[in-house]
Coordinates of C-alpha atoms in Angstrom, one line a residue:
M164 CA 28.0 -13.3 -14.7
K165 CA 29.1 -10.9 -17.2
K166 CA 25.7 -9.2 -16.9
I167 CA 26.9 -9.0 -12.3
L168 CA 29.8 -7.8 -13.0
S169 CA 28.6 -4.7 -15.1
V170 CA 26.1 -3.6 -12.7
V171 CA 28.8 -3.8 -10.2
L172 CA 31.3 -2.0 -12.2
L173 CA 28.3 0.4 -13.1
A174 CA 27.5 1.1 -9.5
A175 CA 31.3 1.7 -8.5
M176 CA 31.6 4.3 -11.2
A177 CA 28.5 5.9 -10.3
L178 CA 29.5 6.2 -7.0
T179 CA 33.4 7.5 -7.6
L180 CA 32.2 9.9 -10.2
G181 CA 29.4 11.3 -7.6
A182 CA 32.0 11.9 -4.7
C183 CA 34.6 13.3 -6.7
G184 CA 31.3 15.9 -7.6
K185 CA 32.0 16.5 -3.5
T186 CA 34.4 19.2 -2.5
E187 CA 33.8 21.3 0.2
A188 CA 32.4 24.3 0.2
K189 CA 34.7 27.5 1.4
P190 CA 32.8 30.4 3.6
Q191 CA 31.0 32.8 1.0
G192 CA 31.0 36.6 3.1
A193 CA 28.7 38.8 2.7
D194 CA 29.6 41.3 -0.8
L195 CA 30.5 44.7 0.9
S196 CA 32.2 46.5 -2.3
G197 CA 28.9 48.6 -2.9
E198 CA 28.6 49.4 0.7
S199 CA 29.2 52.8 2.4
L200 CA 31.2 53.0 5.3
S201 CA 28.9 54.5 7.5
A202 CA 26.2 52.0 6.2
I203 CA 28.8 49.1 7.4
V204 CA 29.1 51.1 10.7
D205 CA 25.4 51.3 11.2
K206 CA 24.9 48.0 10.5
I207 CA 27.8 46.7 13.1
Y208 CA 26.1 49.3 15.7
E209 CA 22.8 47.5 15.0
Q210 CA 24.9 44.3 16.6
K211 CA 26.9 46.1 19.0
A212 CA 27.0 49.6 20.3
P213 CA 28.5 51.3 23.3
Q214 CA 26.4 52.9 26.0
F215 CA 27.4 56.2 25.0
P216 CA 26.4 58.5 21.7
T217 CA 28.9 58.0 18.8
G218 CA 29.3 60.2 16.4
P219 CA 30.8 59.4 12.7
M220 CA 32.9 61.1 11.0
E221 CA 34.3 60.7 6.9
V222 CA 38.4 60.9 7.3
D223 CA 39.4 63.9 4.6
L224 CA 42.5 61.7 2.8
S225 CA 43.5 64.8 1.1
D226 CA 44.8 66.0 5.2
A227 CA 47.7 63.7 5.6
E228 CA 47.7 65.1 9.6
S229 CA 44.3 63.8 10.2
V230 CA 44.5 60.3 8.5
L231 CA 47.6 59.9 10.5
W232 CA 46.1 61.4 14.1
L233 CA 42.8 59.2 13.4
T234 CA 43.8 56.3 11.5
G235 CA 47.2 55.8 12.0
V236 CA 48.3 55.7 8.5
S237 CA 51.3 58.0 7.4
D238 CA 50.8 57.4 3.6
P239 CA 47.1 58.2 2.6
A240 CA 47.4 56.6 -0.8
L241 CA 47.0 53.1 0.8
L242 CA 43.9 54.7 2.0
K243 CA 40.6 54.6 -0.5
E244 CA 38.3 56.0 1.9
A245 CA 37.9 56.6 5.8
L246 CA 35.6 56.5 8.5
V247 CA 35.9 57.2 12.3
S248 CA 33.2 56.7 15.5
E249 CA 34.7 57.8 18.4
A250 CA 32.6 58.8 21.8
M251 CA 30.8 62.0 21.6
M252 CA 32.3 63.1 24.9
G253 CA 35.8 63.5 25.2
S254 CA 36.3 61.7 27.9
Q255 CA 35.1 58.3 27.2
A256 CA 38.4 56.4 25.8
Y257 CA 36.5 54.7 22.7
S258 CA 37.1 54.9 18.8
L259 CA 36.4 52.6 15.6
V260 CA 38.0 53.1 12.8
L261 CA 36.5 51.3 9.5
V262 CA 39.1 51.7 6.5
R263 CA 38.9 50.4 2.8
V264 CA 42.3 50.3 1.4
N265 CA 42.9 50.5 -2.3
D266 CA 44.5 47.3 -2.4
A267 CA 43.6 44.6 -0.7
A268 CA 46.8 42.7 -0.4
K269 CA 47.8 45.5 1.8
A270 CA 44.9 45.1 4.4
E271 CA 47.5 43.4 6.4
E272 CA 49.9 46.0 6.8
V273 CA 47.0 48.6 7.3
A274 CA 46.1 46.4 10.4
N275 CA 49.0 46.4 11.6
T276 CA 50.0 49.7 11.1
M277 CA 46.9 50.8 12.8
L278 CA 47.5 48.9 15.6
E279 CA 51.1 50.3 16.1
N280 CA 50.4 54.1 15.6
I281 CA 46.8 55.1 16.7
D282 CA 47.6 56.5 20.5
P283 CA 44.9 54.8 22.8
A284 CA 45.9 58.0 25.0
K285 CA 45.0 60.3 22.5
W286 CA 42.0 61.5 24.7
I287 CA 42.7 63.9 27.9
C288 CA 43.0 61.9 30.8
V289 CA 41.6 58.9 29.7
Q290 CA 43.2 55.7 27.7
A291 CA 41.9 52.7 25.7
D292 CA 43.2 49.7 26.9
D293 CA 41.3 47.2 24.9
I294 CA 42.5 47.4 21.1
D295 CA 41.7 44.7 18.5
A296 CA 41.3 44.9 14.9
A297 CA 40.2 42.7 12.0
I298 CA 40.3 42.6 7.9
Y299 CA 37.6 41.5 5.7
G300 CA 38.8 41.7 1.8
D301 CA 40.0 45.4 1.5
L302 CA 38.3 46.7 5.0
V303 CA 40.4 47.0 8.0
L304 CA 38.6 47.8 11.1
F305 CA 40.2 48.8 14.2
V306 CA 38.7 49.3 17.6
M307 CA 40.1 50.8 20.9
I308 CA 38.0 51.1 23.9
D309 CA 37.8 51.5 27.9
S310 CA 37.5 48.6 29.5
Q311 CA 35.4 49.6 32.5
F312 CA 32.7 50.2 29.9
G313 CA 31.6 46.4 29.6
L314 CA 32.1 46.3 25.6
P315 CA 35.4 43.7 24.7
A316 CA 36.4 45.7 21.7
A317 CA 36.2 41.7 20.5
D318 CA 32.2 42.4 20.8
L319 CA 32.6 44.6 18.7
I320 CA 34.6 43.1 15.8
G321 CA 32.2 40.1 16.4
A322 CA 29.7 41.9 14.9
F323 CA 31.7 43.1 12.1
K324 CA 32.5 39.9 11.2
T325 CA 28.3 39.0 11.4
V326 CA 27.9 41.9 8.9
C327 CA 30.6 40.2 6.6
G328 CA 28.8 37.2 6.4
G329 CA 30.1 35.3 9.4
V330 CA 33.6 35.4 7.9
L331 CA 36.7 37.3 8.6
D332 CA 40.0 37.4 6.5
K333 CA 42.3 37.9 9.8
E334 CA 41.8 39.3 13.5
L335 CA 44.4 41.0 15.1
S336 CA 44.8 41.9 18.5
K337 CA 47.3 44.1 20.0

C-alpha cells in the first residue's frame, strides 16, 4: 500500500513540476537595433510598396524647420534619426516617415505628435486621407497616402509589422 501511495505521489509531483515549467511565450520581435532606417524601409517596400516611384531622404536633425515639416516633431532632441520616403512626383499625396527616438518610452508621444502635426495637405492640389502610425521599440512609423492609390496605410503598417517579426508595440490611426 505504501509503495502504491508513493508512486501516486511521485507521479503527481512530477506532473506539477512539469506544469510549472511551462509558461506562455511572449512573441519575440525582430532585433532592428542595428538596422539602418533605409534598410528597414527597403524591407517594408519588399512586402508592400506604392505603384509609383518613391525616394528616401534622411532628415537633417540639425535643421529644426525641416524636422518639423517632415516629421511633425518640434523638438529634434527627441529623435536619434529620421528618414522620409515620398512620391518622386509632387502631385501624389504619399509620405512614409520612419524615426528612431532617443528614448523608447517617448515613442508613443512622438507617434501622437506626428499624427497631430504632419500636414496631410502639404502638397499642392493633393491631400492624403488615409493616415496611420505604428510603434516598435524605439521606432515610429508614420504613413499617409491618398486612398485613390489603392494601397491602404494599414497595408504598409502590416508590412512594417512583418519586418518587426510579427509584433508591434502599438498601432495608431488618425
